[in-house]
Amino acid sequence: MTADAVNGNGTDHTEGTDGADGTAGPTGMTGATGATGARDTDSAAGANSPRSGAAGANSPRSGAAGADSPTGTAGTAGTAGTAGTAGTAGTAGTDARRTGAGGVLVAATVTTGLVAGLFYAYACSVMPALARSDDRVFVEVVQNVNDVIQSPVFLLAFTGAPLLTAVSAWQLRGTPRPRRWVYAALLAHGLAFLVTVALNIPLNDRLAEAGTPATAAGASAVREEFEDPWVAWNVVRTVLSACALGLLARALVLYGRAGRPAGSGRQTSAYLASAAGSSASR
């Protein structure tokens, strides 16, 4: 029994050594627990965990997201949107200023046309018709015309045309091509205004001071002193005003072209564009 115990049970005891290896099994579980601890340690890692509550710069779900966070990228996009809004507001302001300058240029052109038309009517119809009248009728009618024409309607156009042209020239100082034409129109306006104030108006004043001539000889003398020089200077200011009108019209055309987007002169219909695209794809 003792020998058997030594031989058999000893062998079994040797196998019990394997049991010691079995004891290492729980140790292995302990090792697994260590691995679990390692995972916990990784879980506590703030910078590298994709789910970390205190994630750093690389966490896509971080509450305090940094430069690489989608939230941070969205914030940058918001800043770009603010810059775009400011650019849109600046463009709107530029368009408003351009619209105002265009309106003043149109007003200058219209008032210049009214004044040029008035002077032209005197040159081609009023004075030739009065030339057929006798001396007393001529003096009386011209005196009446010179009296009624001094109204706010005439003065608004007569003084407004050169003033609006001057304002338009100042507004278009940054646009070289239309500006030159407006400056030339302003020069023509200045000359026409000078002729009217220095020559035509003094003749009108002398005619008014003469009153109604008592005799035909007196009426003839008054008419002779007035008619020929007044008609000649009226033709001069008519030509100058017509030149100012043409120059402003040219400036208006150039100003409109300057504000037209590039390539907008020729427009292609949506159907033709679609057809061209289909042909290119084939």
Tab-separated table of C-alpha atoms in Angstrom:
chain	number	residue	atom	x	y	z
A	1	MET	CA	0.000	0.000	0.000
A	2	THR	CA	2.868	2.207	0.834
A	3	ALA	CA	4.605	1.332	-2.393
A	4	ASP	CA	1.431	1.789	-4.297
A	5	ALA	CA	0.905	4.981	-2.541
A	6	VAL	CA	4.359	5.976	-3.487
A	7	ASN	CA	4.086	4.779	-7.067
A	8	GLY	CA	0.441	5.462	-7.832
A	9	ASN	CA	-0.474	8.326	-5.733
A	10	GLY	CA	2.926	9.810	-6.331
A	11	THR	CA	2.205	9.700	-10.002
A	12	ASP	CA	-1.108	11.242	-9.258
A	13	HIS	CA	0.671	13.757	-7.146
A	14	THR	CA	2.898	14.461	-10.099
A	15	GLU	CA	-0.243	15.023	-12.053
A	16	GLY	CA	-1.183	17.211	-9.142
A	17	THR	CA	1.609	19.354	-10.367
A	18	ASP	CA	-0.597	19.871	-13.338
A	19	GLY	CA	-3.130	20.872	-10.747
A	20	ALA	CA	-0.721	23.557	-9.816
A	21	ASP	CA	-0.960	24.601	-13.403
A	22	GLY	CA	-4.679	24.596	-12.827
A	23	THR	CA	-4.088	26.989	-10.023
A	24	ALA	CA	-2.507	29.168	-12.584
A	25	GLY	CA	-5.933	29.277	-14.185
A	26	PRO	CA	-7.312	31.693	-11.662
A	27	THR	CA	-4.090	33.554	-12.056
A	28	GLY	CA	-4.914	33.763	-15.722
A	29	MET	CA	-8.301	35.172	-14.808
A	30	THR	CA	-6.457	37.631	-12.695
A	31	GLY	CA	-4.513	38.498	-15.794
A	32	ALA	CA	-7.785	38.990	-17.623
A	33	THR	CA	-8.812	41.302	-14.878
A	34	GLY	CA	-5.584	43.166	-15.508
A	35	ALA	CA	-6.546	43.430	-19.139
A	36	THR	CA	-9.857	44.802	-18.057
A	37	GLY	CA	-7.964	47.328	-16.008
A	38	ALA	CA	-5.985	48.205	-19.066
A	39	ARG	CA	-9.197	48.818	-20.950
A	40	ASP	CA	-10.376	50.965	-18.059
A	41	THR	CA	-7.158	52.858	-18.250
A	42	ASP	CA	-7.717	53.372	-21.961
A	43	SER	CA	-11.250	54.411	-21.167
A	44	ALA	CA	-9.897	57.096	-18.883
A	45	ALA	CA	-7.609	58.373	-21.620
A	46	GLY	CA	-9.054	61.744	-22.577
A	47	ALA	CA	-7.062	62.532	-25.701
A	48	ASN	CA	-7.461	59.200	-27.588
A	49	SER	CA	-10.936	57.908	-26.640
A	50	PRO	CA	-13.607	58.558	-29.293
A	51	ARG	CA	-16.254	58.559	-26.552
A	52	SER	CA	-14.463	60.425	-23.817
A	53	GLY	CA	-16.534	63.021	-22.000
A	54	ALA	CA	-13.398	65.071	-21.397
A	55	ALA	CA	-12.079	64.481	-24.879
A	56	GLY	CA	-9.350	66.775	-26.140
A	57	ALA	CA	-8.535	68.075	-29.533
A	58	ASN	CA	-9.056	64.773	-31.407
A	59	SER	CA	-12.452	63.725	-30.035
A	60	PRO	CA	-15.320	64.016	-32.548
A	61	ARG	CA	-17.867	63.983	-29.691
A	62	SER	CA	-16.099	66.290	-27.300
A	63	GLY	CA	-18.183	68.852	-25.464
A	64	ALA	CA	-15.173	71.192	-25.532
A	65	ALA	CA	-14.316	70.424	-29.114
A	66	GLY	CA	-11.086	71.863	-30.450
A	67	ALA	CA	-9.756	72.629	-33.873
A	68	ASP	CA	-10.525	69.191	-35.364
A	69	SER	CA	-14.019	68.929	-33.879
A	70	PRO	CA	-16.965	69.162	-36.294
A	71	THR	CA	-18.423	71.720	-33.886
A	72	GLY	CA	-15.305	73.864	-34.220
A	73	THR	CA	-15.427	73.566	-37.992
A	74	ALA	CA	-19.047	74.734	-37.928
A	75	GLY	CA	-17.987	77.763	-35.904
A	76	THR	CA	-15.383	78.632	-38.527
A	77	ALA	CA	-18.047	78.333	-41.208
A	78	GLY	CA	-20.208	80.737	-39.211
A	79	THR	CA	-17.378	83.278	-39.277
A	80	ALA	CA	-17.130	82.897	-43.037
A	81	GLY	CA	-20.865	83.431	-43.283
A	82	THR	CA	-20.518	86.676	-41.332
A	83	ALA	CA	-17.872	87.866	-43.790
A	84	GLY	CA	-20.173	86.940	-46.680
A	85	THR	CA	-22.992	88.941	-45.118
A	86	ALA	CA	-20.730	91.969	-44.803
A	87	GLY	CA	-19.716	91.600	-48.455
A	88	THR	CA	-23.364	91.427	-49.517
A	89	ALA	CA	-24.143	94.576	-47.535
A	90	GLY	CA	-21.221	96.365	-49.193
A	91	THR	CA	-22.456	95.326	-52.645
A	92	ALA	CA	-25.957	96.567	-51.817
A	93	GLY	CA	-24.525	99.928	-50.735
A	94	THR	CA	-22.560	100.201	-53.978
A	95	ASP	CA	-25.667	99.395	-56.023
A	96	ALA	CA	-27.646	102.046	-54.145
A	97	ARG	CA	-24.994	104.683	-54.832
A	98	ARG	CA	-24.883	103.706	-58.483
A	99	THR	CA	-28.654	103.942	-58.757
A	100	GLY	CA	-28.587	107.427	-57.189
A	101	ALA	CA	-25.857	108.630	-59.557
A	102	GLY	CA	-27.782	107.259	-62.516
A	103	GLY	CA	-30.933	109.059	-61.378
A	104	VAL	CA	-29.111	112.401	-61.161
A	105	LEU	CA	-27.639	111.859	-64.633
A	106	VAL	CA	-31.094	111.124	-66.040
A	107	ALA	CA	-32.530	114.242	-64.373
A	108	ALA	CA	-29.710	116.389	-65.783
A	109	THR	CA	-30.364	115.002	-69.263
A	110	VAL	CA	-34.121	115.622	-69.066
A	111	THR	CA	-33.843	119.206	-67.795
A	112	THR	CA	-31.187	119.975	-70.395
A	113	GLY	CA	-33.533	118.687	-73.073
A	114	LEU	CA	-36.314	120.964	-71.809
A	115	VAL	CA	-34.104	124.066	-71.903
A	116	ALA	CA	-32.645	123.205	-75.305
A	117	GLY	CA	-36.164	122.617	-76.629
A	118	LEU	CA	-37.336	126.007	-75.351
A	119	PHE	CA	-34.445	127.853	-76.980
A	120	TYR	CA	-34.971	125.851	-80.171
A	121	ALA	CA	-38.674	126.792	-80.216
A	122	TYR	CA	-37.734	130.471	-80.010
A	123	ALA	CA	-35.220	130.057	-82.822
A	124	CYS	CA	-37.398	128.140	-85.266
A	125	SER	CA	-40.947	129.348	-84.545
A	126	VAL	CA	-41.523	132.191	-82.066
A	127	MET	CA	-39.065	134.774	-83.393
A	128	PRO	CA	-39.650	133.968	-87.103
A	129	ALA	CA	-43.412	134.382	-86.516
A	130	LEU	CA	-42.938	137.698	-84.725
A	131	ALA	CA	-40.698	138.858	-87.532
A	132	ARG	CA	-43.835	139.053	-89.699
A	133	SER	CA	-45.594	141.398	-87.253
A	134	ASP	CA	-45.423	145.188	-87.275
A	135	ASP	CA	-43.150	147.018	-84.833
A	136	ARG	CA	-45.684	147.741	-82.121
A	137	VAL	CA	-47.019	144.156	-82.083
A	138	PHE	CA	-43.481	142.803	-81.976
A	139	VAL	CA	-42.473	144.934	-79.006
A	140	GLU	CA	-45.676	144.237	-77.093
A	141	VAL	CA	-45.615	140.463	-77.594
A	142	VAL	CA	-41.933	140.112	-76.727
A	143	GLN	CA	-42.432	142.189	-73.587
A	144	ASN	CA	-45.331	139.938	-72.545
A	145	VAL	CA	-43.347	136.758	-73.238
A	146	ASN	CA	-40.362	137.996	-71.249
A	147	ASP	CA	-42.710	138.777	-68.370
A	148	VAL	CA	-44.597	135.467	-68.162
A	149	ILE	CA	-41.528	133.266	-68.707
A	150	GLN	CA	-40.087	134.329	-65.355
A	151	SER	CA	-41.952	131.547	-63.541
A	152	PRO	CA	-40.806	128.779	-61.164
A	153	VAL	CA	-41.351	126.192	-63.892
A	154	PHE	CA	-38.863	127.817	-66.279
A	155	LEU	CA	-36.397	128.774	-63.557
A	156	LEU	CA	-36.420	125.222	-62.182
A	157	ALA	CA	-35.312	123.802	-65.528
A	158	PHE	CA	-33.038	126.710	-66.497
A	159	THR	CA	-31.054	126.624	-63.251
A	160	GLY	CA	-31.570	122.935	-62.532
A	161	ALA	CA	-29.965	121.695	-65.747
A	162	PRO	CA	-26.449	123.038	-65.063
A	163	LEU	CA	-26.684	122.309	-61.341
A	164	LEU	CA	-27.714	118.692	-61.873
A	165	THR	CA	-24.975	118.318	-64.476
A	166	ALA	CA	-22.427	119.600	-61.963
A	167	VAL	CA	-23.656	117.164	-59.312
A	168	SER	CA	-23.514	114.308	-61.812
A	169	ALA	CA	-19.944	115.246	-62.764
A	170	TRP	CA	-18.956	115.050	-59.090
A	171	GLN	CA	-20.690	111.703	-58.580
A	172	LEU	CA	-19.049	110.187	-61.676
A	173	ARG	CA	-15.520	111.308	-60.780
A	174	GLY	CA	-14.497	107.654	-60.425
A	175	THR	CA	-15.822	106.521	-63.819
A	176	PRO	CA	-13.471	107.922	-66.491
A	177	ARG	CA	-15.486	107.379	-69.670
A	178	PRO	CA	-18.885	108.828	-68.652
A	179	ARG	CA	-17.155	111.516	-66.588
A	180	ARG	CA	-15.463	113.114	-69.613
A	181	TRP	CA	-18.756	113.493	-71.437
A	182	VAL	CA	-20.461	114.975	-68.394
A	183	TYR	CA	-17.620	117.468	-67.943
A	184	ALA	CA	-17.958	118.511	-71.578
A	185	ALA	CA	-21.717	118.924	-71.105
A	186	LEU	CA	-21.077	121.057	-68.021
A	187	LEU	CA	-18.788	123.308	-70.076
A	188	ALA	CA	-21.476	123.719	-72.746
A	189	HIS	CA	-24.014	124.506	-70.027
A	190	GLY	CA	-21.729	127.129	-68.562
A	191	LEU	CA	-21.288	128.859	-71.923
A	192	ALA	CA	-25.031	128.833	-72.643
A	193	PHE	CA	-25.764	130.218	-69.186
A	194	LEU	CA	-23.151	132.925	-69.691
A	195	VAL	CA	-24.657	133.959	-73.055
A	196	THR	CA	-28.126	134.159	-71.522
A	197	VAL	CA	-27.111	136.152	-68.464
A	198	ALA	CA	-24.603	138.473	-70.159
A	199	LEU	CA	-26.384	139.109	-73.485
A	200	ASN	CA	-30.010	137.973	-73.807
A	201	ILE	CA	-31.254	139.107	-70.391
A	202	PRO	CA	-29.799	142.663	-70.694
A	203	LEU	CA	-31.550	142.997	-74.051
A	204	ASN	CA	-34.807	141.877	-72.423
A	205	ASP	CA	-34.349	144.455	-69.667
A	206	ARG	CA	-33.788	147.303	-72.123
A	207	LEU	CA	-36.888	146.238	-74.054
A	208	ALA	CA	-38.961	146.263	-70.862
A	209	GLU	CA	-37.656	149.690	-69.882
A	210	ALA	CA	-38.748	151.118	-73.218
A	211	GLY	CA	-42.366	150.483	-72.316
A	212	THR	CA	-45.047	150.726	-74.975
A	213	PRO	CA	-43.732	153.004	-77.699
A	214	ALA	CA	-46.013	156.022	-78.330
A	215	THR	CA	-45.199	156.232	-82.002
A	216	ALA	CA	-44.398	153.813	-84.779
A	217	ALA	CA	-40.954	155.384	-85.170
A	218	GLY	CA	-40.211	154.759	-81.521
A	219	ALA	CA	-41.379	151.151	-81.779
A	220	SER	CA	-39.207	150.630	-84.837
A	221	ALA	CA	-36.127	151.961	-83.031
A	222	VAL	CA	-36.734	149.741	-80.010
A	223	ARG	CA	-37.232	146.691	-82.216
A	224	GLU	CA	-34.138	147.383	-84.296
A	225	GLU	CA	-32.010	147.611	-81.187
A	226	PHE	CA	-33.403	144.366	-79.769
A	227	GLU	CA	-34.358	141.878	-82.496
A	228	ASP	CA	-31.237	141.018	-84.470
A	229	PRO	CA	-28.743	140.657	-81.568
A	230	TRP	CA	-31.253	138.739	-79.428
A	231	VAL	CA	-32.064	136.265	-82.203
A	232	ALA	CA	-28.368	135.709	-82.964
A	233	TRP	CA	-27.411	135.039	-79.359
A	234	ASN	CA	-30.439	132.816	-78.914
A	235	VAL	CA	-29.175	130.647	-81.765
A	236	VAL	CA	-25.787	130.403	-80.040
A	237	ARG	CA	-27.269	129.277	-76.736
A	238	THR	CA	-29.581	126.862	-78.562
A	239	VAL	CA	-26.592	125.166	-80.186
A	240	LEU	CA	-24.718	125.032	-76.879
A	241	SER	CA	-27.721	123.552	-75.052
A	242	ALA	CA	-28.232	120.986	-77.817
A	243	CYS	CA	-24.561	120.007	-77.526
A	244	ALA	CA	-24.943	119.615	-73.757
A	245	LEU	CA	-27.951	117.378	-74.324
A	246	GLY	CA	-26.081	115.147	-76.766
A	247	LEU	CA	-23.072	114.895	-74.445
A	248	LEU	CA	-25.242	113.906	-71.491
A	249	ALA	CA	-27.078	111.345	-73.584
A	250	ARG	CA	-23.741	109.805	-74.558
A	251	ALA	CA	-22.630	109.767	-70.913
A	252	LEU	CA	-25.891	108.072	-69.961
A	253	VAL	CA	-25.314	105.306	-72.511
A	254	LEU	CA	-21.741	104.737	-71.328
A	255	TYR	CA	-22.841	104.703	-67.708
A	256	GLY	CA	-25.426	102.052	-68.474
A	257	ARG	CA	-22.858	99.910	-70.271
A	258	ALA	CA	-20.391	100.263	-67.405
A	259	GLY	CA	-22.921	98.796	-64.973
A	260	ARG	CA	-23.818	95.861	-67.206
A	261	PRO	CA	-22.255	92.538	-66.125
A	262	ALA	CA	-19.565	91.145	-68.408
A	263	GLY	CA	-20.968	88.895	-71.101
A	264	SER	CA	-24.531	90.100	-70.600
A	265	GLY	CA	-24.702	91.598	-74.092
A	266	ARG	CA	-25.539	88.259	-75.679
A	267	GLN	CA	-27.978	86.021	-73.875
A	268	THR	CA	-28.559	82.364	-74.641
A	269	SER	CA	-31.930	80.813	-73.974
A	270	ALA	CA	-32.223	77.943	-71.548
A	271	TYR	CA	-33.347	75.645	-74.387
A	272	LEU	CA	-30.256	76.370	-76.505
A	273	ALA	CA	-27.981	75.997	-73.492
A	274	SER	CA	-29.556	72.631	-72.688
A	275	ALA	CA	-29.220	71.509	-76.295
A	276	ALA	CA	-25.557	72.503	-76.354
A	277	GLY	CA	-24.927	70.571	-73.166
A	278	SER	CA	-26.647	67.471	-74.552
A	279	SER	CA	-24.548	67.628	-77.708
A	280	ALA	CA	-21.359	67.966	-75.697
A	281	SER	CA	-22.273	64.952	-73.548
A	282	ARG	CA	-22.781	62.815	-76.645
